[in-house]
Amino acid sequence: MLSSIARTTFKPTTRIASRAFVSTWNAVPQGPPDAILGVTEAYKKDTSPNKMNLGVGAYRDDGGKPFVLNAVKKAEQYMIGQNMDKEYAGITGVPSFTKAAGALAYGDDSSVISENRLAIAQSISGTGALRVGAEFLNAWYPHAKNIVVPNPTWGNHIPIMKNAGLSLEKYTYFDKSTNGLNIDGMLEDLHKAPKNTVVLLHACAHNPTGVDPTKEQWDQISQVIKERGHFPFFDMAYQGFASGDCTRDAYALRKFVAEGHQVILAQSFAKNMGLYGERVGSFSVVCADAEEKSRIDSQLKIIIRPMYSNPPIHGAHIVSTVLNTPELKQEWLGEVKHMADRIISMRTKLRNHLENDFGSKKSWNHITDQIGMFCYSGMTPQQVEKIKSDWHVYLTQDGRISMAGISSSNVKYLAEAIHNVTKD
Ligand code: IK2
């Protein structure tokens, strides 16, 4: 039986084989490498013992090694002891995770939680949260589907929003002449944007510039968003990484909620819990009341189900265990502060070496003024190319340095490299 099927099935193959083979995918062109992850690919191929990967935003300890937080290790040990099953989570994820994640972002005492009006779904980290959010806007935002993002912004924001069908423009953010925030330009652009535009805001530790608005500037931003009927979409990928304090870093989000904005939020635990590859985050919607929350929850499920059915559970259980166990939460908060402090100390050392050891005459104030994981160095694409070819230092084309990739043992080498490529 099998051999007769085989004979009839394979008969035509002899005819096809006699023609020149043309693959179905023949016309698919080679795409460019990813602007950030492509840097890691190039770094891996470099054999120099001095090489440094300052491209991707991933925290390293002072020995340059990936850092698994103690609170995370303890949570995993506890989970093994619990003999947990591997059943599917619900479409919106592990409830003990989403509850704790919402409280961490909005505050334990937030009315959105006590009044049961936060619709929240576990997501595939921050990227997945942004994508679910963009799909949600495309499906249900009652006005024109326009979103504005800061210039510059995290590169992936642009295809995420566009691929979900939103029309995207940029608003002024960074001032090259001061390496700081151009607040007047930002307010003006937000004022000029068509009414009801969705405004993407980095809640803290802006990527790639490391420049955040002050509290007073957030108040001004909130004001113009309100006046123009715009809608705030917060991206909080670095809670705790800006100041070392998760409450302080949630200032803008909580202030907007307190002022009556109905915000939406993409939250990530990649950086602040070191759970990069676990892909755990959340997308949430502040609703008017519990009845509205129930309707929004139902629509989030309808959006998520055909995309990936339901999220992975391991990372969510880690976060839930850490946040719901007081001693582990305390230890974790200390570890977040430790990571933020190590980055701050690298900023000070880098600037110090540039100015004092190598006598750079350029201004490097912005290295210590900027906050979070990144330093927007001001290096040109040519200088970035030169630091890569001559010094084996890898960073993104825009001159962004991932400060978390620097350690005590190579900060001086980096300063020397930067000085050499920037001195002319
Ligand atoms: N939003 C912002 C602003 C981010 O920076 C990131 C993470 N970017 O990290 C890579 C880099 O810039 O080097 C995200 C969202 C999403 O992160 P994740 O999907 O890993 O949670």
Short mmCIF file of C-alpha atoms and ligand atoms in Angstrom, two decimals:
data_model
loop_
_atom_site.label_atom_id
_atom_site.label_comp_id
_atom_site.label_asym_id
_atom_site.label_seq_id
_atom_site.Cartn_x
_atom_site.Cartn_y
_atom_site.Cartn_z
CA MET A 1 0.00 0.00 0.00
CA LEU A 2 2.71 2.41 1.06
CA SER A 3 4.86 1.68 -1.97
CA SER A 4 1.95 2.22 -4.39
CA ILE A 5 1.20 5.65 -2.82
CA ALA A 6 4.89 6.49 -2.99
CA ARG A 7 5.00 5.57 -6.66
CA THR A 8 2.03 7.75 -7.64
CA THR A 9 3.14 10.62 -5.36
CA PHE A 10 6.67 10.80 -6.66
CA LYS A 11 5.99 10.28 -10.38
CA PRO A 12 5.82 13.99 -11.38
CA THR A 13 9.01 14.84 -9.45
CA THR A 14 11.18 13.46 -12.26
CA ARG A 15 9.62 16.03 -14.62
CA ILE A 16 10.14 18.97 -12.16
CA ALA A 17 13.71 17.88 -11.49
CA SER A 18 14.57 18.18 -15.16
CA ARG A 19 13.71 21.95 -15.10
CA ALA A 20 15.98 24.56 -13.41
CA PHE A 21 14.84 24.84 -9.78
CA VAL A 22 13.30 28.24 -8.92
CA SER A 23 12.46 28.65 -5.25
CA THR A 24 9.14 30.14 -4.26
CA TRP A 25 11.13 32.66 -2.17
CA ASN A 26 13.49 33.62 -4.96
CA ALA A 27 12.42 37.29 -4.99
CA VAL A 28 12.67 37.84 -1.20
CA PRO A 29 15.42 40.44 -0.63
CA GLN A 30 17.99 40.39 2.18
CA GLY A 31 16.74 42.66 4.97
CA PRO A 32 19.00 44.98 6.99
CA PRO A 33 20.17 43.79 10.44
CA ASP A 34 18.20 45.13 13.41
CA ALA A 35 19.59 48.52 14.53
CA ILE A 36 20.18 47.28 18.08
CA LEU A 37 20.39 43.48 18.00
CA GLY A 38 22.52 43.66 14.83
CA VAL A 39 25.22 45.35 16.96
CA THR A 40 25.40 42.26 19.19
CA GLU A 41 25.74 40.03 16.11
CA ALA A 42 28.73 42.10 14.90
CA TYR A 43 30.25 42.15 18.42
CA LYS A 44 30.09 38.36 18.66
CA LYS A 45 32.17 38.01 15.49
CA ASP A 46 34.95 40.28 16.83
CA THR A 47 37.87 38.31 18.33
CA SER A 48 39.63 41.22 20.09
CA PRO A 49 40.12 40.70 23.87
CA ASN A 50 39.25 44.40 24.36
CA LYS A 51 35.87 44.27 22.68
CA MET A 52 32.91 45.91 24.43
CA ASN A 53 29.22 45.50 23.62
CA LEU A 54 27.50 48.77 24.52
CA GLY A 55 24.71 48.24 22.01
CA VAL A 56 21.84 46.37 23.57
CA GLY A 57 20.34 47.66 26.82
CA ALA A 58 21.03 44.70 29.05
CA TYR A 59 22.47 45.04 32.55
CA ARG A 60 25.86 43.49 33.30
CA ASP A 61 27.53 43.18 36.71
CA ASP A 62 30.86 44.84 37.37
CA GLY A 63 32.60 41.77 35.99
CA GLY A 64 30.75 42.31 32.69
CA LYS A 65 28.56 39.25 33.23
CA PRO A 66 24.75 38.92 32.88
CA PHE A 67 23.17 39.38 36.30
CA VAL A 68 20.50 37.06 37.68
CA LEU A 69 18.97 38.81 40.68
CA ASN A 70 19.07 37.00 44.03
CA ALA A 71 15.38 37.68 44.57
CA VAL A 72 14.70 35.95 41.25
CA LYS A 73 16.88 32.94 42.12
CA LYS A 74 15.10 32.58 45.47
CA ALA A 75 11.69 32.86 43.81
CA GLU A 76 12.64 30.11 41.36
CA GLN A 77 13.83 27.85 44.19
CA TYR A 78 10.53 28.40 45.97
CA MET A 79 8.63 27.64 42.77
CA ILE A 80 10.47 24.33 42.28
CA GLY A 81 9.45 23.38 45.83
CA GLN A 82 5.84 24.11 44.96
CA ASN A 83 5.90 21.47 42.21
CA MET A 84 3.92 23.80 39.94
CA ASP A 85 2.14 22.44 36.90
CA LYS A 86 2.68 23.63 33.33
CA GLU A 87 -0.96 24.20 32.39
CA TYR A 88 -1.98 27.07 30.12
CA ALA A 89 -2.58 30.43 31.76
CA GLY A 90 -5.80 32.24 30.89
CA ILE A 91 -5.68 34.55 27.86
CA THR A 92 -4.77 37.56 30.02
CA GLY A 93 -2.18 35.63 32.02
CA VAL A 94 -1.49 34.69 35.63
CA PRO A 95 -3.88 36.69 37.88
CA SER A 96 -1.50 36.94 40.86
CA PHE A 97 1.06 38.46 38.46
CA THR A 98 -1.23 41.01 36.83
CA LYS A 99 -2.57 42.13 40.21
CA ALA A 100 0.93 42.71 41.60
CA ALA A 101 2.21 44.30 38.37
CA GLY A 102 -0.68 46.79 38.35
CA ALA A 103 -0.02 47.74 41.98
CA LEU A 104 3.70 48.23 41.31
CA ALA A 105 3.00 50.59 38.43
CA TYR A 106 0.00 52.58 39.69
CA GLY A 107 0.70 52.29 43.45
CA ASP A 108 -0.80 49.99 46.11
CA ASP A 109 -3.16 52.73 47.19
CA SER A 110 -4.25 53.76 43.70
CA SER A 111 -7.97 54.30 43.16
CA VAL A 112 -7.77 52.46 39.83
CA ILE A 113 -7.03 49.33 41.86
CA SER A 114 -9.29 49.89 44.89
CA GLU A 115 -12.19 50.78 42.56
CA ASN A 116 -11.49 47.72 40.38
CA ARG A 117 -11.19 49.77 37.19
CA LEU A 118 -7.84 48.62 35.81
CA ALA A 119 -8.12 46.28 32.84
CA ILE A 120 -4.78 44.49 32.63
CA ALA A 121 -3.36 41.66 30.54
CA GLN A 122 -0.03 39.90 30.91
CA SER A 123 2.04 40.43 27.77
CA ILE A 124 5.13 39.19 25.95
CA SER A 125 7.30 41.69 27.84
CA GLY A 126 7.21 45.41 26.98
CA THR A 127 7.30 44.89 23.22
CA GLY A 128 4.25 42.64 23.35
CA ALA A 129 2.47 45.12 25.61
CA LEU A 130 3.10 47.92 23.13
CA ARG A 131 1.83 45.78 20.28
CA VAL A 132 -1.32 44.72 22.14
CA GLY A 133 -1.83 48.38 23.04
CA ALA A 134 -1.46 49.49 19.43
CA GLU A 135 -3.88 46.80 18.27
CA PHE A 136 -6.31 47.86 20.98
CA LEU A 137 -6.11 51.49 19.85
CA ASN A 138 -6.60 50.48 16.25
CA ALA A 139 -9.67 48.47 17.16
CA TRP A 140 -11.31 50.74 19.72
CA TYR A 141 -9.85 54.25 19.93
CA PRO A 142 -12.84 56.37 18.96
CA HIS A 143 -10.85 59.09 17.14
CA ALA A 144 -8.41 59.15 14.21
CA LYS A 145 -5.74 56.50 14.79
CA ASN A 146 -2.84 58.96 15.03
CA ILE A 147 0.04 58.45 17.41
CA VAL A 148 3.00 60.75 18.07
CA VAL A 149 6.27 59.48 19.51
CA PRO A 150 9.30 61.42 20.77
CA ASN A 151 12.14 62.28 18.40
CA PRO A 152 14.21 60.23 18.95
CA THR A 153 12.55 57.18 20.46
CA TRP A 154 13.27 53.48 20.91
CA GLY A 155 13.54 52.34 17.26
CA ASN A 156 11.06 49.50 17.62
CA HIS A 157 8.23 51.87 18.60
CA ILE A 158 7.89 52.90 14.99
CA PRO A 159 7.26 49.53 13.30
CA ILE A 160 5.21 48.33 16.30
CA MET A 161 2.75 51.20 15.90
CA LYS A 162 2.74 51.23 12.10
CA ASN A 163 2.37 47.46 11.77
CA ALA A 164 -0.70 47.66 14.00
CA GLY A 165 -2.22 50.18 11.56
CA LEU A 166 -1.64 53.46 13.39
CA SER A 167 -0.45 56.57 11.59
CA LEU A 168 2.73 57.87 13.25
CA GLU A 169 4.44 61.25 13.55
CA LYS A 170 7.23 62.48 15.82
CA TYR A 171 7.24 65.30 18.35
CA THR A 172 10.30 67.33 19.31
CA TYR A 173 12.06 65.90 22.35
CA PHE A 174 15.85 66.10 22.38
CA ASP A 175 17.88 69.28 22.05
CA LYS A 176 21.25 68.48 20.46
CA SER A 177 22.73 71.81 21.47
CA THR A 178 22.18 71.17 25.19
CA ASN A 179 21.98 67.35 25.14
CA GLY A 180 18.83 67.89 27.19
CA LEU A 181 15.06 68.16 26.76
CA ASN A 182 13.61 70.71 24.35
CA ILE A 183 10.53 71.30 26.47
CA ASP A 184 9.32 74.31 24.49
CA GLY A 185 9.55 72.42 21.21
CA MET A 186 7.81 69.42 22.77
CA LEU A 187 4.93 71.48 24.17
CA GLU A 188 4.55 73.33 20.89
CA ASP A 189 4.41 70.12 18.84
CA LEU A 190 1.90 68.56 21.23
CA HIS A 191 -0.14 71.73 21.00
CA LYS A 192 -0.06 71.63 17.19
CA ALA A 193 -0.91 67.90 16.89
CA PRO A 194 -4.51 67.23 15.74
CA LYS A 195 -6.94 67.02 18.66
CA ASN A 196 -7.28 63.58 20.28
CA THR A 197 -3.87 62.37 19.10
CA VAL A 198 -2.41 59.46 21.06
CA VAL A 199 0.86 60.59 22.69
CA LEU A 200 3.48 57.97 23.47
CA LEU A 201 5.43 58.94 26.59
CA HIS A 202 8.45 57.19 28.13
CA ALA A 203 7.48 57.05 31.80
CA CYS A 204 11.12 57.27 32.95
CA ALA A 205 14.70 56.68 31.76
CA HIS A 206 13.96 57.75 28.19
CA ASN A 207 15.52 55.44 25.59
CA PRO A 208 17.78 56.41 23.82
CA THR A 209 18.50 59.87 25.28
CA GLY A 210 18.54 59.28 29.05
CA VAL A 211 16.72 62.63 29.34
CA ASP A 212 13.48 62.80 31.35
CA PRO A 213 11.19 65.76 31.99
CA THR A 214 11.32 67.29 35.49
CA LYS A 215 8.20 67.13 37.68
CA GLU A 216 7.27 70.66 36.63
CA GLN A 217 7.74 69.76 32.97
CA TRP A 218 5.53 66.67 33.39
CA ASP A 219 2.86 69.01 34.77
CA GLN A 220 3.13 71.17 31.64
CA ILE A 221 2.96 68.09 29.40
CA SER A 222 -0.10 66.82 31.25
CA GLN A 223 -1.73 70.23 30.83
CA VAL A 224 -1.27 70.44 27.05
CA ILE A 225 -2.39 66.83 26.60
CA LYS A 226 -5.56 67.65 28.52
CA GLU A 227 -6.21 70.91 26.66
CA ARG A 228 -5.92 69.22 23.27
CA GLY A 229 -7.96 66.14 24.24
CA HIS A 230 -4.93 63.95 23.50
CA PHE A 231 -4.57 60.47 24.93
CA PRO A 232 -1.45 59.38 26.89
CA PHE A 233 0.11 55.98 26.17
CA PHE A 234 2.89 55.36 28.71
CA ASP A 235 5.77 53.00 28.04
CA MET A 236 7.44 52.02 31.32
CA ALA A 237 10.30 49.67 30.49
CA TYR A 238 12.66 50.96 33.19
CA GLN A 239 10.74 51.44 36.46
CA GLY A 240 13.44 51.69 39.14
CA PHE A 241 16.30 52.10 36.69
CA ALA A 242 16.17 55.89 36.49
CA SER A 243 16.46 56.81 40.17
CA GLY A 244 16.88 53.42 41.81
CA ASP A 245 13.42 53.89 43.36
CA CYS A 246 10.36 52.28 41.76
CA THR A 247 7.94 54.75 43.37
CA ARG A 248 9.85 57.80 42.24
CA ASP A 249 10.15 56.45 38.71
CA ALA A 250 6.37 55.98 38.50
CA TYR A 251 5.81 59.69 39.21
CA ALA A 252 4.63 60.70 35.75
CA LEU A 253 2.25 57.77 35.32
CA ARG A 254 0.67 58.26 38.74
CA LYS A 255 0.48 62.02 38.35
CA PHE A 256 -1.38 61.68 35.04
CA VAL A 257 -3.83 59.25 36.63
CA ALA A 258 -4.33 61.61 39.60
CA GLU A 259 -5.09 64.40 37.14
CA GLY A 260 -7.87 62.37 35.58
CA HIS A 261 -6.17 61.17 32.38
CA GLN A 262 -7.41 57.79 31.22
CA VAL A 263 -3.97 56.39 30.49
CA ILE A 264 -2.89 53.14 28.91
CA LEU A 265 0.41 51.53 29.89
CA ALA A 266 2.96 49.09 28.52
CA GLN A 267 5.04 47.68 31.38
CA SER A 268 8.13 45.46 31.24
CA PHE A 269 10.02 43.37 33.79
CA ALA A 270 12.92 42.72 31.42
CA LYS A 271 15.26 45.30 32.91
CA ASN A 272 14.18 45.89 36.48
CA MET A 273 13.91 42.19 37.33
CA GLY A 274 16.54 41.07 34.83
CA LEU A 275 13.97 38.83 33.14
CA TYR A 276 14.98 39.69 29.57
CA GLY A 277 14.42 36.28 28.02
CA GLU A 278 11.42 35.37 30.17
CA ARG A 279 9.34 37.93 28.25
CA VAL A 280 7.08 39.16 31.01
CA GLY A 281 5.19 42.44 31.07
CA SER A 282 1.68 43.82 31.01
CA PHE A 283 -0.66 46.06 29.05
CA SER A 284 -3.22 47.96 31.09
CA VAL A 285 -6.09 50.37 30.53
CA VAL A 286 -7.42 52.75 33.18
CA CYS A 287 -11.21 52.54 32.93
CA ALA A 288 -14.04 54.67 34.25
CA ASP A 289 -15.49 51.91 36.45
CA ALA A 290 -15.64 48.16 37.02
CA GLU A 291 -18.32 47.64 34.39
CA GLU A 292 -16.18 49.32 31.73
CA LYS A 293 -13.16 47.30 32.89
CA SER A 294 -15.11 44.12 32.26
CA ARG A 295 -15.88 45.21 28.67
CA ILE A 296 -12.26 46.20 28.01
CA ASP A 297 -10.99 42.91 29.50
CA SER A 298 -13.24 41.02 27.09
CA GLN A 299 -11.84 42.94 24.10
CA LEU A 300 -8.24 42.44 25.20
CA LYS A 301 -8.90 38.70 25.20
CA ILE A 302 -10.30 38.93 21.68
CA ILE A 303 -7.16 40.77 20.52
CA ILE A 304 -4.68 38.44 22.25
CA ARG A 305 -6.24 35.03 21.49
CA PRO A 306 -5.45 34.98 17.74
CA MET A 307 -1.97 36.50 18.27
CA TYR A 308 -0.42 34.04 20.76
CA SER A 309 -3.38 32.48 22.57
CA ASN A 310 -2.03 33.03 26.08
CA PRO A 311 1.30 34.16 27.58
CA PRO A 312 4.13 32.04 29.02
CA ILE A 313 3.86 31.36 32.75
CA HIS A 314 7.36 30.97 34.16
CA GLY A 315 8.41 34.64 34.22
CA ALA A 316 4.99 35.66 35.48
CA HIS A 317 5.29 33.26 38.43
CA ILE A 318 8.74 34.64 39.23
CA VAL A 319 7.47 38.24 39.28
CA SER A 320 4.39 37.26 41.22
CA THR A 321 6.46 35.37 43.82
CA VAL A 322 8.89 38.27 44.23
CA LEU A 323 6.24 40.99 44.46
CA ASN A 324 3.88 38.99 46.68
CA THR A 325 6.53 37.86 49.20
CA PRO A 326 7.48 40.85 51.41
CA GLU A 327 11.08 39.73 52.12
CA LEU A 328 11.72 38.98 48.43
CA LYS A 329 10.17 42.26 47.36
CA GLN A 330 12.39 44.12 49.80
CA GLU A 331 15.48 42.31 48.52
CA TRP A 332 14.47 43.01 44.92
CA LEU A 333 13.98 46.74 45.58
CA GLY A 334 17.51 46.79 47.01
CA GLU A 335 18.85 45.02 43.93
CA VAL A 336 17.14 47.51 41.60
CA LYS A 337 18.80 50.31 43.51
CA HIS A 338 22.13 48.51 43.34
CA MET A 339 21.85 48.22 39.53
CA ALA A 340 20.87 51.89 39.15
CA ASP A 341 23.71 52.97 41.48
CA ARG A 342 26.30 50.94 39.58
CA ILE A 343 25.26 52.66 36.35
CA ILE A 344 25.45 56.08 38.02
CA SER A 345 28.97 55.29 39.28
CA MET A 346 30.01 54.31 35.73
CA ARG A 347 28.72 57.67 34.49
CA THR A 348 30.86 59.51 37.03
CA LYS A 349 33.95 57.43 36.23
CA LEU A 350 33.56 57.74 32.47
CA ARG A 351 33.26 61.52 32.64
CA ASN A 352 36.11 61.77 35.10
CA HIS A 353 38.47 59.73 32.91
CA LEU A 354 37.54 61.75 29.82
CA GLU A 355 38.07 65.11 31.50
CA ASN A 356 40.90 64.40 33.91
CA ASP A 357 42.91 61.46 32.54
CA PHE A 358 42.63 62.18 28.84
CA GLY A 359 42.08 65.93 29.04
CA SER A 360 39.15 66.01 26.64
CA LYS A 361 38.19 69.61 25.96
CA LYS A 362 34.65 68.67 24.96
CA SER A 363 31.73 69.03 27.35
CA TRP A 364 30.76 65.71 28.92
CA ASN A 365 28.25 67.01 31.50
CA HIS A 366 25.50 65.10 29.78
CA ILE A 367 27.09 61.77 30.73
CA THR A 368 26.25 62.46 34.38
CA ASP A 369 23.14 64.60 33.73
CA GLN A 370 21.35 61.87 31.77
CA ILE A 371 19.75 59.00 33.67
CA GLY A 372 18.75 55.38 33.24
CA MET A 373 20.46 52.75 31.19
CA PHE A 374 21.66 54.89 28.30
CA CYS A 375 23.94 57.80 27.52
CA TYR A 376 23.22 59.63 24.30
CA SER A 377 26.84 60.48 23.75
CA GLY A 378 26.60 62.87 20.81
CA MET A 379 29.05 60.74 18.77
CA THR A 380 28.45 60.95 15.02
CA PRO A 381 27.90 57.84 12.85
CA GLN A 382 31.49 58.26 11.56
CA GLN A 383 32.84 58.30 15.11
CA VAL A 384 30.71 55.25 15.97
CA GLU A 385 32.22 53.47 12.97
CA LYS A 386 35.75 54.45 14.02
CA ILE A 387 35.34 53.42 17.65
CA LYS A 388 34.16 50.05 16.38
CA SER A 389 36.93 49.48 13.85
CA ASP A 390 39.84 50.96 15.87
CA TRP A 391 38.80 50.18 19.46
CA HIS A 392 36.38 47.23 19.15
CA VAL A 393 33.68 49.19 20.99
CA TYR A 394 30.19 48.44 19.68
CA LEU A 395 27.28 50.86 20.00
CA THR A 396 24.26 51.87 17.96
CA GLN A 397 24.68 54.25 14.99
CA ASP A 398 23.01 57.10 16.88
CA GLY A 399 25.87 57.20 19.40
CA ARG A 400 23.83 55.66 22.23
CA ILE A 401 25.95 53.93 24.88
CA SER A 402 24.42 51.26 27.07
CA MET A 403 25.98 52.34 30.37
CA ALA A 404 25.01 49.03 31.93
CA GLY A 405 27.58 47.27 29.73
CA ILE A 406 30.55 49.21 31.23
CA SER A 407 32.56 47.89 34.19
CA SER A 408 35.33 49.22 36.47
CA SER A 409 37.87 47.26 34.47
CA ASN A 410 37.06 48.77 31.07
CA VAL A 411 35.67 52.25 31.78
CA LYS A 412 39.09 53.87 31.35
CA TYR A 413 39.67 52.04 28.07
CA LEU A 414 36.28 53.31 26.88
CA ALA A 415 37.12 56.88 27.88
CA GLU A 416 40.38 56.65 25.93
CA ALA A 417 38.53 55.29 22.91
CA ILE A 418 35.86 58.01 23.05
CA HIS A 419 38.47 60.71 23.48
CA ASN A 420 40.45 59.45 20.51
CA VAL A 421 37.53 59.34 18.10
CA THR A 422 36.02 62.67 19.22
CA LYS A 423 39.09 64.88 19.69
CA ASP A 424 39.37 66.25 16.10
N1 IK2 B 1 10.18 50.22 25.49
C1 IK2 B 1 11.38 50.78 25.57
C2 IK2 B 1 11.50 52.26 25.66
C3 IK2 B 1 12.52 49.97 25.62
O1 IK2 B 1 13.73 50.53 25.72
C4 IK2 B 1 12.37 48.58 25.54
C5 IK2 B 1 13.56 47.71 25.60
N2 IK2 B 1 14.61 48.02 24.79
O2 IK2 B 1 15.73 47.30 24.98
C6 IK2 B 1 16.56 47.11 23.92
C7 IK2 B 1 17.47 48.27 23.68
O3 IK2 B 1 17.01 49.38 23.39
O4 IK2 B 1 18.68 48.07 23.72
C8 IK2 B 1 11.07 48.06 25.44
C9 IK2 B 1 10.01 48.91 25.43
C10 IK2 B 1 10.75 46.61 25.34
O5 IK2 B 1 11.50 45.77 26.04
P1 IK2 B 1 11.11 44.24 26.28
O6 IK2 B 1 10.21 43.81 25.17
O7 IK2 B 1 12.40 43.55 26.29
O8 IK2 B 1 10.42 44.24 27.59
#
